[in-house]
Amino acid sequence: MRKILFGVVITLVILFTFKYCDDKKSEEITLKEHSALIQEQLKNVGKLVVIEGHFSEVFNYKNSKAIFSDYLSAEKKALVVVNADVTIAYDLSDIEYEIDEVQKVLRLIKIPKEEIKISPDFEYYDIQSDFLNPFEAEDYNAIKETVKASLMKKVEGSTLKSNAKNRLISELAKFYILTNSLGWTLEYQSQPITNSQDIKL
């Protein structure tokens, strides 16, 4: 009788050991699959153009050149009409992250800054210049630099950047949905994200 009981106990121990090892192996495979899925999703995210805008500006350019000290000056001027398309994008392939398979955590370490691209189209009207002060390449370059700086100020003062940030947050919320559905935790700046409203940039 004792031998039978001993045999049953040994058999049960062996069965439980096999089952435990099998469950452990299955859990490790699942973790690997989840980790691979998260990595694949992160790799598939490319450049995100989140917002586009259009600006128009009329610019008066004047330049005076003193001749014979201050006795005489030669002036040049132009009327410039600028139509510019502005895009704000995030290159999400540059997101810095780490995957903790043991704790089941996806940590977003760094999100890239926005990229502002201004594509101006210049139309020149009423160009007037003097023989002693002609229009040159540096004048056109000066106009372009001045207009670009002015347009950048307009972009900064508009709602484009805040709208772009809101669009980015809605995209990042997809990572929360993914990790949450897999039973993982999403962290940003060492803070766990418990809902999509917790993502603040």
PDB file of C-alpha atoms in Angstrom:
ATOM      1  CA  MET A   1       0.000   0.000   0.000  1.00  0.00           C
ATOM      2  CA  ARG A   2       2.807   2.341   0.941  1.00  0.00           C
ATOM      3  CA  LYS A   3       4.533   1.655  -2.396  1.00  0.00           C
ATOM      4  CA  ILE A   4       1.336   2.455  -4.298  1.00  0.00           C
ATOM      5  CA  LEU A   5       0.878   5.770  -2.449  1.00  0.00           C
ATOM      6  CA  PHE A   6       4.523   6.629  -2.995  1.00  0.00           C
ATOM      7  CA  GLY A   7       4.127   5.848  -6.721  1.00  0.00           C
ATOM      8  CA  VAL A   8       1.014   8.030  -6.977  1.00  0.00           C
ATOM      9  CA  VAL A   9       2.782  10.939  -5.219  1.00  0.00           C
ATOM     10  CA  ILE A  10       5.836  10.634  -7.504  1.00  0.00           C
ATOM     11  CA  THR A  11       3.559  10.512 -10.572  1.00  0.00           C
ATOM     12  CA  LEU A  12       1.641  13.612  -9.419  1.00  0.00           C
ATOM     13  CA  VAL A  13       4.912  15.500  -8.717  1.00  0.00           C
ATOM     14  CA  ILE A  14       6.206  14.647 -12.197  1.00  0.00           C
ATOM     15  CA  LEU A  15       2.910  15.677 -13.827  1.00  0.00           C
ATOM     16  CA  PHE A  16       2.797  19.004 -11.945  1.00  0.00           C
ATOM     17  CA  THR A  17       6.449  19.682 -12.823  1.00  0.00           C
ATOM     18  CA  PHE A  18       5.781  19.086 -16.512  1.00  0.00           C
ATOM     19  CA  LYS A  19       2.666  21.269 -16.389  1.00  0.00           C
ATOM     20  CA  TYR A  20       4.516  24.092 -14.573  1.00  0.00           C
ATOM     21  CA  CYS A  21       7.388  24.007 -17.087  1.00  0.00           C
ATOM     22  CA  ASP A  22       4.923  23.917 -19.980  1.00  0.00           C
ATOM     23  CA  ASP A  23       2.952  26.903 -18.584  1.00  0.00           C
ATOM     24  CA  LYS A  24       6.196  28.814 -17.971  1.00  0.00           C
ATOM     25  CA  LYS A  25       7.353  28.133 -21.511  1.00  0.00           C
ATOM     26  CA  SER A  26       3.965  29.177 -22.900  1.00  0.00           C
ATOM     27  CA  GLU A  27       4.102  32.431 -20.864  1.00  0.00           C
ATOM     28  CA  GLU A  28       7.583  33.200 -22.180  1.00  0.00           C
ATOM     29  CA  ILE A  29       6.419  32.621 -25.771  1.00  0.00           C
ATOM     30  CA  THR A  30       3.441  34.949 -25.195  1.00  0.00           C
ATOM     31  CA  LEU A  31       5.735  37.628 -23.745  1.00  0.00           C
ATOM     32  CA  LYS A  32       8.040  37.332 -26.766  1.00  0.00           C
ATOM     33  CA  GLU A  33       5.050  37.589 -29.113  1.00  0.00           C
ATOM     34  CA  HIS A  34       3.711  40.683 -27.325  1.00  0.00           C
ATOM     35  CA  SER A  35       7.165  42.288 -27.283  1.00  0.00           C
ATOM     36  CA  ALA A  36       7.617  41.597 -31.011  1.00  0.00           C
ATOM     37  CA  LEU A  37       4.148  43.021 -31.761  1.00  0.00           C
ATOM     38  CA  ILE A  38       4.886  46.240 -29.824  1.00  0.00           C
ATOM     39  CA  GLN A  39       8.268  46.630 -31.563  1.00  0.00           C
ATOM     40  CA  GLU A  40       6.630  46.081 -34.950  1.00  0.00           C
ATOM     41  CA  GLN A  41       4.006  48.745 -34.231  1.00  0.00           C
ATOM     42  CA  LEU A  42       6.693  51.228 -33.170  1.00  0.00           C
ATOM     43  CA  LYS A  43       8.754  50.507 -36.298  1.00  0.00           C
ATOM     44  CA  ASN A  44       5.733  50.938 -38.570  1.00  0.00           C
ATOM     45  CA  VAL A  45       5.176  54.496 -37.348  1.00  0.00           C
ATOM     46  CA  GLY A  46       6.987  56.909 -39.659  1.00  0.00           C
ATOM     47  CA  LYS A  47       6.857  60.631 -40.218  1.00  0.00           C
ATOM     48  CA  LEU A  48       3.534  62.000 -39.065  1.00  0.00           C
ATOM     49  CA  VAL A  49       2.403  65.202 -40.787  1.00  0.00           C
ATOM     50  CA  VAL A  50      -0.121  66.341 -38.252  1.00  0.00           C
ATOM     51  CA  ILE A  51      -1.141  69.782 -39.445  1.00  0.00           C
ATOM     52  CA  GLU A  52      -0.988  72.031 -42.487  1.00  0.00           C
ATOM     53  CA  GLY A  53      -1.555  75.772 -42.776  1.00  0.00           C
ATOM     54  CA  HIS A  54      -1.408  78.572 -45.310  1.00  0.00           C
ATOM     55  CA  PHE A  55      -0.170  82.128 -44.785  1.00  0.00           C
ATOM     56  CA  SER A  56      -0.110  85.180 -47.061  1.00  0.00           C
ATOM     57  CA  GLU A  57       1.922  88.313 -46.535  1.00  0.00           C
ATOM     58  CA  VAL A  58       2.663  91.533 -48.428  1.00  0.00           C
ATOM     59  CA  PHE A  59       6.149  92.817 -47.783  1.00  0.00           C
ATOM     60  CA  ASN A  60       7.698  96.194 -48.711  1.00  0.00           C
ATOM     61  CA  TYR A  61      11.433  96.007 -49.236  1.00  0.00           C
ATOM     62  CA  LYS A  62      13.538  99.165 -49.199  1.00  0.00           C
ATOM     63  CA  ASN A  63      17.257  99.688 -49.221  1.00  0.00           C
ATOM     64  CA  SER A  64      19.149 102.962 -49.378  1.00  0.00           C
ATOM     65  CA  LYS A  65      22.814 103.324 -50.161  1.00  0.00           C
ATOM     66  CA  ALA A  66      24.665 106.491 -49.216  1.00  0.00           C
ATOM     67  CA  ILE A  67      26.770 107.990 -52.000  1.00  0.00           C
ATOM     68  CA  PHE A  68      29.333 110.754 -51.542  1.00  0.00           C
ATOM     69  CA  SER A  69      28.978 110.526 -47.752  1.00  0.00           C
ATOM     70  CA  ASP A  70      25.469 111.689 -46.837  1.00  0.00           C
ATOM     71  CA  TYR A  71      24.976 114.135 -49.699  1.00  0.00           C
ATOM     72  CA  LEU A  72      23.309 111.669 -52.077  1.00  0.00           C
ATOM     73  CA  SER A  73      21.599 108.299 -51.696  1.00  0.00           C
ATOM     74  CA  ALA A  74      20.522 105.638 -54.163  1.00  0.00           C
ATOM     75  CA  GLU A  75      17.367 103.762 -53.222  1.00  0.00           C
ATOM     76  CA  LYS A  76      15.940 100.447 -54.346  1.00  0.00           C
ATOM     77  CA  LYS A  77      12.606  98.972 -53.395  1.00  0.00           C
ATOM     78  CA  ALA A  78      10.169  96.221 -54.243  1.00  0.00           C
ATOM     79  CA  LEU A  79       6.710  95.018 -53.333  1.00  0.00           C
ATOM     80  CA  VAL A  80       6.755  91.296 -52.489  1.00  0.00           C
ATOM     81  CA  VAL A  81       3.667  89.095 -52.182  1.00  0.00           C
ATOM     82  CA  VAL A  82       4.316  85.846 -50.344  1.00  0.00           C
ATOM     83  CA  ASN A  83       2.057  82.790 -50.218  1.00  0.00           C
ATOM     84  CA  ALA A  84       3.417  80.076 -47.956  1.00  0.00           C
ATOM     85  CA  ASP A  85       2.373  76.554 -47.101  1.00  0.00           C
ATOM     86  CA  VAL A  86       3.359  75.431 -43.595  1.00  0.00           C
ATOM     87  CA  THR A  87       3.478  71.845 -42.364  1.00  0.00           C
ATOM     88  CA  ILE A  88       4.194  70.614 -38.859  1.00  0.00           C
ATOM     89  CA  ALA A  89       5.373  67.021 -38.613  1.00  0.00           C
ATOM     90  CA  TYR A  90       6.819  64.585 -36.078  1.00  0.00           C
ATOM     91  CA  ASP A  91       9.295  61.894 -37.100  1.00  0.00           C
ATOM     92  CA  LEU A  92       7.961  59.181 -34.817  1.00  0.00           C
ATOM     93  CA  SER A  93      10.572  56.707 -36.068  1.00  0.00           C
ATOM     94  CA  ASP A  94      12.957  58.691 -33.818  1.00  0.00           C
ATOM     95  CA  ILE A  95      11.011  57.867 -30.642  1.00  0.00           C
ATOM     96  CA  GLU A  96      13.356  56.560 -27.959  1.00  0.00           C
ATOM     97  CA  TYR A  97      11.817  53.673 -26.029  1.00  0.00           C
ATOM     98  CA  GLU A  98      12.597  50.525 -24.097  1.00  0.00           C
ATOM     99  CA  ILE A  99      10.605  47.330 -23.627  1.00  0.00           C
ATOM    100  CA  ASP A 100      10.701  45.639 -20.223  1.00  0.00           C
ATOM    101  CA  GLU A 101       9.475  42.099 -20.865  1.00  0.00           C
ATOM    102  CA  VAL A 102       9.769  41.070 -17.206  1.00  0.00           C
ATOM    103  CA  GLN A 103       7.586  43.905 -15.872  1.00  0.00           C
ATOM    104  CA  LYS A 104       5.506  44.076 -19.091  1.00  0.00           C
ATOM    105  CA  VAL A 105       6.207  47.794 -19.538  1.00  0.00           C
ATOM    106  CA  LEU A 106       6.700  49.902 -22.664  1.00  0.00           C
ATOM    107  CA  ARG A 107       8.644  53.029 -21.681  1.00  0.00           C
ATOM    108  CA  LEU A 108       8.582  56.034 -23.990  1.00  0.00           C
ATOM    109  CA  ILE A 109      11.794  57.841 -23.099  1.00  0.00           C
ATOM    110  CA  LYS A 110      11.928  60.665 -25.639  1.00  0.00           C
ATOM    111  CA  ILE A 111       9.485  61.973 -28.227  1.00  0.00           C
ATOM    112  CA  PRO A 112      11.073  64.021 -31.053  1.00  0.00           C
ATOM    113  CA  LYS A 113      10.391  67.735 -31.405  1.00  0.00           C
ATOM    114  CA  GLU A 114       8.098  68.989 -34.104  1.00  0.00           C
ATOM    115  CA  GLU A 115       9.541  69.806 -37.521  1.00  0.00           C
ATOM    116  CA  ILE A 116       8.185  73.038 -38.997  1.00  0.00           C
ATOM    117  CA  LYS A 117       8.536  73.327 -42.757  1.00  0.00           C
ATOM    118  CA  ILE A 118       7.756  76.628 -44.487  1.00  0.00           C
ATOM    119  CA  SER A 119       7.471  76.591 -48.288  1.00  0.00           C
ATOM    120  CA  PRO A 120       7.072  80.197 -49.474  1.00  0.00           C
ATOM    121  CA  ASP A 121       6.223  81.292 -52.999  1.00  0.00           C
ATOM    122  CA  PHE A 122       7.512  84.799 -53.826  1.00  0.00           C
ATOM    123  CA  GLU A 123       6.023  87.213 -56.350  1.00  0.00           C
ATOM    124  CA  TYR A 124       7.917  90.465 -56.939  1.00  0.00           C
ATOM    125  CA  TYR A 125       6.126  93.621 -58.073  1.00  0.00           C
ATOM    126  CA  ASP A 126       7.163  97.199 -58.733  1.00  0.00           C
ATOM    127  CA  ILE A 127      10.907  96.560 -58.506  1.00  0.00           C
ATOM    128  CA  GLN A 128      12.706  99.908 -58.607  1.00  0.00           C
ATOM    129  CA  SER A 129      16.448 100.329 -58.364  1.00  0.00           C
ATOM    130  CA  ASP A 130      19.132 102.843 -59.137  1.00  0.00           C
ATOM    131  CA  PHE A 131      22.111 102.370 -61.410  1.00  0.00           C
ATOM    132  CA  LEU A 132      24.360 102.993 -58.403  1.00  0.00           C
ATOM    133  CA  ASN A 133      22.351 100.621 -56.197  1.00  0.00           C
ATOM    134  CA  PRO A 134      21.001  97.754 -58.348  1.00  0.00           C
ATOM    135  CA  PHE A 135      19.059  94.720 -57.169  1.00  0.00           C
ATOM    136  CA  GLU A 136      21.443  91.857 -56.487  1.00  0.00           C
ATOM    137  CA  ALA A 137      21.273  88.258 -55.270  1.00  0.00           C
ATOM    138  CA  GLU A 138      21.919  89.350 -51.683  1.00  0.00           C
ATOM    139  CA  ASP A 139      18.773  91.506 -51.791  1.00  0.00           C
ATOM    140  CA  TYR A 140      16.639  88.506 -52.741  1.00  0.00           C
ATOM    141  CA  ASN A 141      18.325  86.453 -50.007  1.00  0.00           C
ATOM    142  CA  ALA A 142      17.674  89.216 -47.460  1.00  0.00           C
ATOM    143  CA  ILE A 143      13.993  89.332 -48.492  1.00  0.00           C
ATOM    144  CA  LYS A 144      13.677  85.539 -48.151  1.00  0.00           C
ATOM    145  CA  GLU A 145      15.302  85.495 -44.698  1.00  0.00           C
ATOM    146  CA  THR A 146      13.152  88.389 -43.434  1.00  0.00           C
ATOM    147  CA  VAL A 147       9.944  86.841 -44.768  1.00  0.00           C
ATOM    148  CA  LYS A 148      10.817  83.417 -43.348  1.00  0.00           C
ATOM    149  CA  ALA A 149      11.454  84.921 -39.881  1.00  0.00           C
ATOM    150  CA  SER A 150       8.165  86.830 -40.087  1.00  0.00           C
ATOM    151  CA  LEU A 151       6.249  83.695 -41.101  1.00  0.00           C
ATOM    152  CA  MET A 152       7.830  81.715 -38.257  1.00  0.00           C
ATOM    153  CA  LYS A 153       6.558  84.361 -35.812  1.00  0.00           C
ATOM    154  CA  LYS A 154       3.088  83.976 -37.307  1.00  0.00           C
ATOM    155  CA  VAL A 155       3.255  80.199 -36.900  1.00  0.00           C
ATOM    156  CA  GLU A 156       4.374  80.574 -33.262  1.00  0.00           C
ATOM    157  CA  GLY A 157       1.499  82.977 -32.602  1.00  0.00           C
ATOM    158  CA  SER A 158      -1.121  80.776 -34.271  1.00  0.00           C
ATOM    159  CA  THR A 159      -2.890  77.659 -33.033  1.00  0.00           C
ATOM    160  CA  LEU A 160      -0.992  75.409 -35.470  1.00  0.00           C
ATOM    161  CA  LYS A 161       1.521  74.132 -32.897  1.00  0.00           C
ATOM    162  CA  SER A 162      -1.070  73.400 -30.206  1.00  0.00           C
ATOM    163  CA  ASN A 163      -3.300  71.668 -32.781  1.00  0.00           C
ATOM    164  CA  ALA A 164      -0.316  69.612 -33.941  1.00  0.00           C
ATOM    165  CA  LYS A 165       0.447  68.606 -30.345  1.00  0.00           C
ATOM    166  CA  ASN A 166      -3.145  67.464 -29.825  1.00  0.00           C
ATOM    167  CA  ARG A 167      -2.962  65.350 -32.975  1.00  0.00           C
ATOM    168  CA  LEU A 168       0.310  63.825 -31.758  1.00  0.00           C
ATOM    169  CA  ILE A 169      -1.252  62.937 -28.387  1.00  0.00           C
ATOM    170  CA  SER A 170      -4.126  61.169 -30.168  1.00  0.00           C
ATOM    171  CA  GLU A 171      -1.561  59.130 -32.147  1.00  0.00           C
ATOM    172  CA  LEU A 172       0.402  58.236 -28.998  1.00  0.00           C
ATOM    173  CA  ALA A 173      -2.858  57.142 -27.374  1.00  0.00           C
ATOM    174  CA  LYS A 174      -2.827  54.219 -29.827  1.00  0.00           C
ATOM    175  CA  PHE A 175       0.242  52.869 -28.002  1.00  0.00           C
ATOM    176  CA  TYR A 176      -1.744  53.017 -24.752  1.00  0.00           C
ATOM    177  CA  ILE A 177      -4.627  51.099 -26.347  1.00  0.00           C
ATOM    178  CA  LEU A 178      -2.200  48.473 -27.700  1.00  0.00           C
ATOM    179  CA  THR A 179      -0.278  47.941 -24.440  1.00  0.00           C
ATOM    180  CA  ASN A 180      -3.449  47.982 -22.351  1.00  0.00           C
ATOM    181  CA  SER A 181      -5.091  45.333 -24.568  1.00  0.00           C
ATOM    182  CA  LEU A 182      -2.032  43.084 -24.098  1.00  0.00           C
ATOM    183  CA  GLY A 183      -1.994  43.538 -20.311  1.00  0.00           C
ATOM    184  CA  TRP A 184       1.107  45.743 -20.452  1.00  0.00           C
ATOM    185  CA  THR A 185       1.756  49.190 -18.953  1.00  0.00           C
ATOM    186  CA  LEU A 186       2.711  52.301 -20.938  1.00  0.00           C
ATOM    187  CA  GLU A 187       5.062  54.764 -19.221  1.00  0.00           C
ATOM    188  CA  TYR A 188       6.156  58.239 -20.319  1.00  0.00           C
ATOM    189  CA  GLN A 189       8.702  60.291 -18.361  1.00  0.00           C
ATOM    190  CA  SER A 190       8.710  57.593 -15.653  1.00  0.00           C
ATOM    191  CA  GLN A 191       4.965  58.021 -15.092  1.00  0.00           C
ATOM    192  CA  PRO A 192       2.519  55.170 -15.833  1.00  0.00           C
ATOM    193  CA  ILE A 193      -0.232  56.083 -18.291  1.00  0.00           C
ATOM    194  CA  THR A 194      -3.560  54.841 -16.943  1.00  0.00           C
ATOM    195  CA  ASN A 195      -5.718  56.441 -19.639  1.00  0.00           C
ATOM    196  CA  SER A 196      -5.166  58.352 -22.880  1.00  0.00           C
ATOM    197  CA  GLN A 197      -5.774  61.700 -21.107  1.00  0.00           C
ATOM    198  CA  ASP A 198      -2.633  61.116 -19.016  1.00  0.00           C
ATOM    199  CA  ILE A 199      -0.404  61.698 -22.074  1.00  0.00           C
ATOM    200  CA  LYS A 200       0.851  65.268 -21.697  1.00  0.00           C
ATOM    201  CA  LEU A 201       3.717  66.716 -23.756  1.00  0.00           C
TER     202      LEU A 201
END
